[in-house]
Structure formats: C-alpha cells, structure tokens
mmCIF file of C-alpha atoms in Angstrom:
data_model
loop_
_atom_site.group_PDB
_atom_site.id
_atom_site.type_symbol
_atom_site.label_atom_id
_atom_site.label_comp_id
_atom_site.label_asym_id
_atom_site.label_seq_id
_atom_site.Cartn_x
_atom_site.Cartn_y
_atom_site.Cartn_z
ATOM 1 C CA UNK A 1 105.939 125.251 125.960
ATOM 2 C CA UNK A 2 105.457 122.252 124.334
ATOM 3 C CA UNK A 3 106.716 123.131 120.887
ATOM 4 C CA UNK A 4 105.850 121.482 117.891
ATOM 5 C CA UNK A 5 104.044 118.456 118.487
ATOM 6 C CA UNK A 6 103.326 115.617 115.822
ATOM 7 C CA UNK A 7 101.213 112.781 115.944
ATOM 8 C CA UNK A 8 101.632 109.564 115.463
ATOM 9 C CA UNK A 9 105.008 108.891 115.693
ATOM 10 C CA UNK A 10 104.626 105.773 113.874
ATOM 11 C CA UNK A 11 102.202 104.174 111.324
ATOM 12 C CA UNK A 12 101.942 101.299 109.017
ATOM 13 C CA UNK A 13 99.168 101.953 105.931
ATOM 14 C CA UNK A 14 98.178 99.357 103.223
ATOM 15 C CA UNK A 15 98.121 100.793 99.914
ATOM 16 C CA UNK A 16 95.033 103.127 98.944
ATOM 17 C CA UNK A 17 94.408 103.735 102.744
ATOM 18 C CA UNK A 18 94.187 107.639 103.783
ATOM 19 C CA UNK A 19 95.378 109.526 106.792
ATOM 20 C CA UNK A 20 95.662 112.307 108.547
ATOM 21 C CA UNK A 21 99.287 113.468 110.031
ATOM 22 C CA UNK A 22 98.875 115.693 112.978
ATOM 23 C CA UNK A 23 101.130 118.631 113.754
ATOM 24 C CA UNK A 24 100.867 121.674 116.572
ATOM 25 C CA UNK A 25 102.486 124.558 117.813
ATOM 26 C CA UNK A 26 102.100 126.549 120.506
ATOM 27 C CA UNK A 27 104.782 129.222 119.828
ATOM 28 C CA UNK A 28 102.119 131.460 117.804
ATOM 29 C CA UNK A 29 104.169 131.205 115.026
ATOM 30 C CA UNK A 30 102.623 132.068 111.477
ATOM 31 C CA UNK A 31 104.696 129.732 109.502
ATOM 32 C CA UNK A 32 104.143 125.945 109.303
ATOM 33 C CA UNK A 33 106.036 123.625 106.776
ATOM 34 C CA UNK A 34 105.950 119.653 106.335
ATOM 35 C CA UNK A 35 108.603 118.222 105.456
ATOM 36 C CA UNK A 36 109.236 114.416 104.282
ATOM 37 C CA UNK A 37 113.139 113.170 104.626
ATOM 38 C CA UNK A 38 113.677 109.385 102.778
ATOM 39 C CA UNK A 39 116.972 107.429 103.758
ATOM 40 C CA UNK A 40 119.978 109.385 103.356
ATOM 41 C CA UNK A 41 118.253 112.449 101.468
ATOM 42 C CA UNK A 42 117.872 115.745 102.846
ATOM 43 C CA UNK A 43 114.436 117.064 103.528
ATOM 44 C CA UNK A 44 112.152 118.243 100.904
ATOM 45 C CA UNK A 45 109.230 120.545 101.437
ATOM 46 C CA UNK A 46 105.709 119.105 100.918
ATOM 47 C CA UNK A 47 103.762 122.160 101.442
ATOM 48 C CA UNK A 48 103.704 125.298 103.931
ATOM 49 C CA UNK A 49 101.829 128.171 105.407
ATOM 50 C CA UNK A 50 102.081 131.479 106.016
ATOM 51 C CA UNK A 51 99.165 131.867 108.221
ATOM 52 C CA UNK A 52 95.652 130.785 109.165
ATOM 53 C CA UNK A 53 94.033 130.182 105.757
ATOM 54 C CA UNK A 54 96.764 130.775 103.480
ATOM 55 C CA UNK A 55 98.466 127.328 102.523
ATOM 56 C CA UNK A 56 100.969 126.830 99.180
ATOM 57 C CA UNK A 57 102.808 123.620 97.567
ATOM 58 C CA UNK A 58 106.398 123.016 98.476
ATOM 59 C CA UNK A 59 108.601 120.903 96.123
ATOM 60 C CA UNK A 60 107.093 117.626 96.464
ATOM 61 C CA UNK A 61 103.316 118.055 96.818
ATOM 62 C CA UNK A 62 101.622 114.993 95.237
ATOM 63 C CA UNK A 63 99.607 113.091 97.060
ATOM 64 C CA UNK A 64 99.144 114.954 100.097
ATOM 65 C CA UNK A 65 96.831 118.212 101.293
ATOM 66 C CA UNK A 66 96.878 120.664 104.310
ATOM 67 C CA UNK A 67 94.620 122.883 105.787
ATOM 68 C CA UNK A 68 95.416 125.701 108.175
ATOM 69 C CA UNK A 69 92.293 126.836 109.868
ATOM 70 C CA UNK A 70 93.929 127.877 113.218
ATOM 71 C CA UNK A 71 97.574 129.249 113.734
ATOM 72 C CA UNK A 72 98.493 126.413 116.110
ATOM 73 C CA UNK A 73 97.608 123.405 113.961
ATOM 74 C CA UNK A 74 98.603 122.149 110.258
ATOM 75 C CA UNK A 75 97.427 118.657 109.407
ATOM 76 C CA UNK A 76 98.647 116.667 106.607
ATOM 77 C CA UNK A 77 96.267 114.345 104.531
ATOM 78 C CA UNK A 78 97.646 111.339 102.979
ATOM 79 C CA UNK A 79 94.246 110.260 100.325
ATOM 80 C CA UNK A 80 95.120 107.265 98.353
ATOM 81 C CA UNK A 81 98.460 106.091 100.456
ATOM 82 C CA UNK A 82 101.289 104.924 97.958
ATOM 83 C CA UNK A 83 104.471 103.375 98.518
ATOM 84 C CA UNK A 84 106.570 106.399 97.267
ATOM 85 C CA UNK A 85 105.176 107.830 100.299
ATOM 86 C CA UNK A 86 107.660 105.609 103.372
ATOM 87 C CA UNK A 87 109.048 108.080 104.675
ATOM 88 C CA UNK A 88 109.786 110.057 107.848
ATOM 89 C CA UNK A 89 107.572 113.461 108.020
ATOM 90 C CA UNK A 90 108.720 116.300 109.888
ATOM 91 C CA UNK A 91 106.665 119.539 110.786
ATOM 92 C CA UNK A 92 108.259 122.707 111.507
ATOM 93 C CA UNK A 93 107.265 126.215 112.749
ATOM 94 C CA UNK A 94 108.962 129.469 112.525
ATOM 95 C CA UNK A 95 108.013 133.226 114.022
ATOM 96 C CA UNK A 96 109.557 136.224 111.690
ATOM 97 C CA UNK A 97 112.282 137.628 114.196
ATOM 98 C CA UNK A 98 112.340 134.268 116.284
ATOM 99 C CA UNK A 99 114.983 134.645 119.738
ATOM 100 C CA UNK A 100 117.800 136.391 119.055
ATOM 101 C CA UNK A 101 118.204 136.232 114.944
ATOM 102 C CA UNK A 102 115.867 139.518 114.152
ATOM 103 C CA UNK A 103 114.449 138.405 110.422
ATOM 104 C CA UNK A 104 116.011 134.635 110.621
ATOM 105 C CA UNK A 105 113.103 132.500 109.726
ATOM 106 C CA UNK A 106 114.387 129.532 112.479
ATOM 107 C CA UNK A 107 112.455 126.278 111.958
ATOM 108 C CA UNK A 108 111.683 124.294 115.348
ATOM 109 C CA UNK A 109 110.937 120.934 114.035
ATOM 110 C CA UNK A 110 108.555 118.589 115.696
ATOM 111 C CA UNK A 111 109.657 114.741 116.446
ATOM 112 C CA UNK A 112 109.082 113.430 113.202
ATOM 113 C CA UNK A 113 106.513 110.921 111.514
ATOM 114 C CA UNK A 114 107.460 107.446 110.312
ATOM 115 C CA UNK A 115 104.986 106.007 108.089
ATOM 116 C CA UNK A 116 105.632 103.132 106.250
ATOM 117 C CA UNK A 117 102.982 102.155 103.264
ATOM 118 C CA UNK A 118 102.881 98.436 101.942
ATOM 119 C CA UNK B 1 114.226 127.564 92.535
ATOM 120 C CA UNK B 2 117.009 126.338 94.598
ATOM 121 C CA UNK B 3 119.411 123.749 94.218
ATOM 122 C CA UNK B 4 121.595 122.747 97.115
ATOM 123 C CA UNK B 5 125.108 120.519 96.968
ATOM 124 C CA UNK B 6 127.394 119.446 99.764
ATOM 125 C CA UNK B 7 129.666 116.058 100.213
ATOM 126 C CA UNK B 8 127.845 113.139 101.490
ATOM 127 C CA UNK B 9 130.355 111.313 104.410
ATOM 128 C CA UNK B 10 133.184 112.156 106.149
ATOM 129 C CA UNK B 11 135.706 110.410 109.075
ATOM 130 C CA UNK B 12 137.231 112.501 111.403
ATOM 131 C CA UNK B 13 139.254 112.083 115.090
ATOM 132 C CA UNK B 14 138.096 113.521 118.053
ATOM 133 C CA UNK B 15 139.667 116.575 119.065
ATOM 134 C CA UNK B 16 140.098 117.499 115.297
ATOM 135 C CA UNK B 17 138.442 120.234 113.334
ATOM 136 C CA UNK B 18 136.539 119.717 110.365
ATOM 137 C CA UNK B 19 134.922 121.875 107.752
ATOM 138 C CA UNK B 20 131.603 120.915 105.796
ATOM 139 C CA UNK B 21 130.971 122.920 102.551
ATOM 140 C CA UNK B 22 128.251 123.608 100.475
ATOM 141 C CA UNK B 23 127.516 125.571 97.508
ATOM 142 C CA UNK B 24 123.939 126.863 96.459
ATOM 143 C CA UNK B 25 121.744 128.452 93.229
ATOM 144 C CA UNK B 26 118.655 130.310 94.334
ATOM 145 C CA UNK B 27 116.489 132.721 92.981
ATOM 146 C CA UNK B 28 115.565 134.117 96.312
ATOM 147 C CA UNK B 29 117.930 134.503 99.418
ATOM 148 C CA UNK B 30 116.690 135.649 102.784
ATOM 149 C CA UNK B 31 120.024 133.960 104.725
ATOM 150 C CA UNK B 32 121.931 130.441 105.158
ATOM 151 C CA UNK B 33 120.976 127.946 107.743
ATOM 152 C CA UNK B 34 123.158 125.111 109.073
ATOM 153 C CA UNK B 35 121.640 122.604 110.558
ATOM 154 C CA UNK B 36 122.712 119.236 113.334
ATOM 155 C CA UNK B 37 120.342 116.131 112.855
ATOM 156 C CA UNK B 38 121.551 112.915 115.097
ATOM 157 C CA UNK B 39 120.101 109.298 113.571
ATOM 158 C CA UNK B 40 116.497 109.001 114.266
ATOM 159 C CA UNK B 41 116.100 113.021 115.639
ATOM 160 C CA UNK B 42 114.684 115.814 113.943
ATOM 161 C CA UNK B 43 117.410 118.837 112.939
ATOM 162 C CA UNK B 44 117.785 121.034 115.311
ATOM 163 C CA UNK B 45 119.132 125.042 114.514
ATOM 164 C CA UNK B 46 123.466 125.377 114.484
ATOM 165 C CA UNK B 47 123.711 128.715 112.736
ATOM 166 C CA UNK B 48 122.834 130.997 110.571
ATOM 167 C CA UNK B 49 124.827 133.680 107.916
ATOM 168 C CA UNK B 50 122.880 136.301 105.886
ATOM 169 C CA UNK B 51 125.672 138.926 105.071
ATOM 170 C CA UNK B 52 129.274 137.652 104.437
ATOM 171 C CA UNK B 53 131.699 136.812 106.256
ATOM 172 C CA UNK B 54 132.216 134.304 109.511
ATOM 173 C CA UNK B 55 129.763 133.548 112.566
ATOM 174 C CA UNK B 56 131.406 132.204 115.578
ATOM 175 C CA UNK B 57 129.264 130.238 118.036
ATOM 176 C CA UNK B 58 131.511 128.522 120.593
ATOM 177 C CA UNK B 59 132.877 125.497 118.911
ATOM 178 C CA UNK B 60 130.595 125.874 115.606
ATOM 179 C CA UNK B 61 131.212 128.682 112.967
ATOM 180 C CA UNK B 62 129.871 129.011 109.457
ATOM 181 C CA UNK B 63 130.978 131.353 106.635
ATOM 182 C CA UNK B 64 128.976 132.876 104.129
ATOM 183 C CA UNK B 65 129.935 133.655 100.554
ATOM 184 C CA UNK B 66 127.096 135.363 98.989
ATOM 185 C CA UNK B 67 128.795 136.327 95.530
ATOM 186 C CA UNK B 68 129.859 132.392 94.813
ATOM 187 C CA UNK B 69 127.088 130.808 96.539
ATOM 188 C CA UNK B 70 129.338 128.903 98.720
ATOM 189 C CA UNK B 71 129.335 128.265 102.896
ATOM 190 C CA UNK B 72 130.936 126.296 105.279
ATOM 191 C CA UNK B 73 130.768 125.147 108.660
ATOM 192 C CA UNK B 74 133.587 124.663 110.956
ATOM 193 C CA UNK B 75 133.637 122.378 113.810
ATOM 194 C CA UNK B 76 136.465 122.692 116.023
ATOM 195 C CA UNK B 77 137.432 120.354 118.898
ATOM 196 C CA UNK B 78 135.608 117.476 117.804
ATOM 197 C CA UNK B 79 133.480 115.630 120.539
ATOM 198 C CA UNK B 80 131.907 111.948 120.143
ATOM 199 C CA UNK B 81 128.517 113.893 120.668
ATOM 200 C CA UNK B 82 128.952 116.047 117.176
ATOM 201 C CA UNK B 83 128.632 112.826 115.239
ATOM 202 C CA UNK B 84 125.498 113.816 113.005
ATOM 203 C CA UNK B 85 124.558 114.822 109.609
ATOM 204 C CA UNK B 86 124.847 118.365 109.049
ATOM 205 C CA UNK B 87 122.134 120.072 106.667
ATOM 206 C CA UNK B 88 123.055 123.071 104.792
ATOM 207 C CA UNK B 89 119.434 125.371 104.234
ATOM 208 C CA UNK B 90 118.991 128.237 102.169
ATOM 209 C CA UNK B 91 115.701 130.769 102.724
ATOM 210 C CA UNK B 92 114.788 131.587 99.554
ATOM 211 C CA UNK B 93 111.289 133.892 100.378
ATOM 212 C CA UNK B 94 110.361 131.816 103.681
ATOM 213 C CA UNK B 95 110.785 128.660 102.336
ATOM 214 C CA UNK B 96 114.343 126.615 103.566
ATOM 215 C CA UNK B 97 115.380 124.599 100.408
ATOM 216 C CA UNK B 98 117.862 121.447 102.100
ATOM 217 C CA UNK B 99 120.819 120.089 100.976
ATOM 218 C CA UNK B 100 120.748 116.283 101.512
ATOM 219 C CA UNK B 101 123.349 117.178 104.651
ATOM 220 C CA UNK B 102 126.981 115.973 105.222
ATOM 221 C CA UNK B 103 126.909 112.930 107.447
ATOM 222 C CA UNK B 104 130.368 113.849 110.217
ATOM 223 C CA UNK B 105 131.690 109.978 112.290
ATOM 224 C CA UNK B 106 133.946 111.154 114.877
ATOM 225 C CA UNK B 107 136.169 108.146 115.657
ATOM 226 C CA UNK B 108 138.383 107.989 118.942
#
C-alpha cells in the first residue's frame, strides 16, 4: 500500500499561472480532503469528498476546484495562481470505521505540496 | 461551524510530562482527534476521544470533556523524538476543523 500519494512535492508558479495538484489513494477510502497549512497556522480545509462525484467547499475554497471522478484520485486546480496561495497542501483520506477506531473518521495524510507563487 | 483554540509554544525537559489543552465550539461533533506533525512532515494520527473521559495509549493520553468543550493531551516521559506541534481536530459531520496546534521543544 502506497497510501496517499501527492504530486509534486514542490512548485514555483508566476502569478496568473494554473495548475493541477495531484493526490491518490489506494486504501478505497470514500473520503478525500485538501488541506492548505501557511507558517505556523493549523490546517484549513479547502474542499472535500465524500465519494466519486460528490465534491463540497471546505473553509477556504477560493481559488481552487476539485473533481472526484474515481474513488482513488482527487486533483486540485489552482486557475489564476495568486500569492495568497504559498502554501504547503496536504491531501488526506479516510474509510468510515478505519483500523481499530469503529466510526473514527482517521485522516492518512499524503506528503504534502509546497507551492510557492511569485 | 467550528472554532478551535489551544496555546501556541511550550519548553519542556526530557523525561517530563506535559499536557496540551484545547477548547472547542462546534455545531456538529462526531469525536476529538489529536494529532503529531514534526517540521516539514505531514500529521500523522495520536488519538482520538468521542465519549468522556481519558484514553491511554502508551506514553500519549487525551481527555475528553464534551459538556465544556475542552481536551487535553498528556505526554508522559518526554523523549527528544516528541518534539512536534501537536494539532487538536474536531469532526464536526466528516469534516476535521484544526486548531493551529501547540508547538512541544523538549530540551535535554
């Protein structure tokens, strides 16, 4: 098992470029979350899904999108890239009664994103 | 919505034990996560509370107070390793809200 995987681990984007943040799973999980964490802050939720098709804004969900056409993959799309958006992005996965926790809704996080925008 | 508070720093001597607190407001609760992140990783799961009372997990426990909206984690026997920030999560309906996490420097 390769867990949650996120690619790339680093990027540098002028301002107004677009990308694409990749993130997999391979746990079958239904839920998928992206999270971006700035210096010294916790981490705030930039959107999630609860399964194939069904995605929903988190807390900070300007300037980004998602799709969820398969169960193992949840790609995050940068359009217009802003400097507000430096940051480290983290993807996470969870599996309703994950290991030993019946009905804890544990997040596996993948490596983490840095993208810097200037 | 949620809104999640817990100290920012904190010094401490190996071999001591140290608690971490945090108090929450949410609309929704489906249990309390604590999570370890070192500099430069992603968090990984500590523990987790849903009904009251204390979770014990080796060296790591966390208490759960759902009536004031108030946990802690205790870690006990301090190793060099444990310095990390620790993030405080609440589930409110599938979605972990994060407290901006408790940053623990374990000195010799």
């Amino acid at each position: 098992n390769a867990g949650v995987t996120q690619t790339p681990k680093f990027r540098i984007l002028k301002i107004g470029q677009s990308m694409t943040l990749q993130c997999a799973q391979d746990m079958n999980h239904n839920y998928m979350y992206w999270y971006r964490q700035d210096p010294g802050m916790g981490l705030k939720l930039i959107y999630y899904s609860v399964g194939a098709g069904i995605t929903d804004k988190g807390e900070v969900p300007n300037g980004y999108n998602v799709s969820r056409s398969t169960t193992e993959d949840f790609p995050l799309r940068l359009e217009l890239a802003a400097p507000s958006q430096t940051s480290v992005y983290f993807c996470a996965s969870s599996g309703p009664g994950q290991g030993a926790i019946p009905g804890a809704n544990v997040l596996t996080f993948g490596a983490g994103s840095r993208l810097t925008v200037l | 919505g949620q809104n999640i508070d817990q100290p920012t720093e904190m010094t401490a001597t190996e071999g001591a034990i140290v608690q971490i607190n945090c108090t929450y407001q949410t609309s929704g609760f489906n249990g309390l996560f604590w999570y370890q992140q070192h500099a430069g990783e992603a968090p990984t799961f500590l523990s987790y509370n849903v009904l009251d009372g204390l979770e014990e997990k080796g060296r790591f426990s966390s208490f759960l107070s759902r009536s004031k909206g108030y946990s802690y984690l205790l870690l006990k026997e301090l190793q060099m390793k444990d310095s990390a920030s620790y993030l405080c999560a609440v589930d409110g309906n599938n979605r972990l809200a994060f407290g901006k996490g408790n940053q623990v420097v374990v000195i010799p």
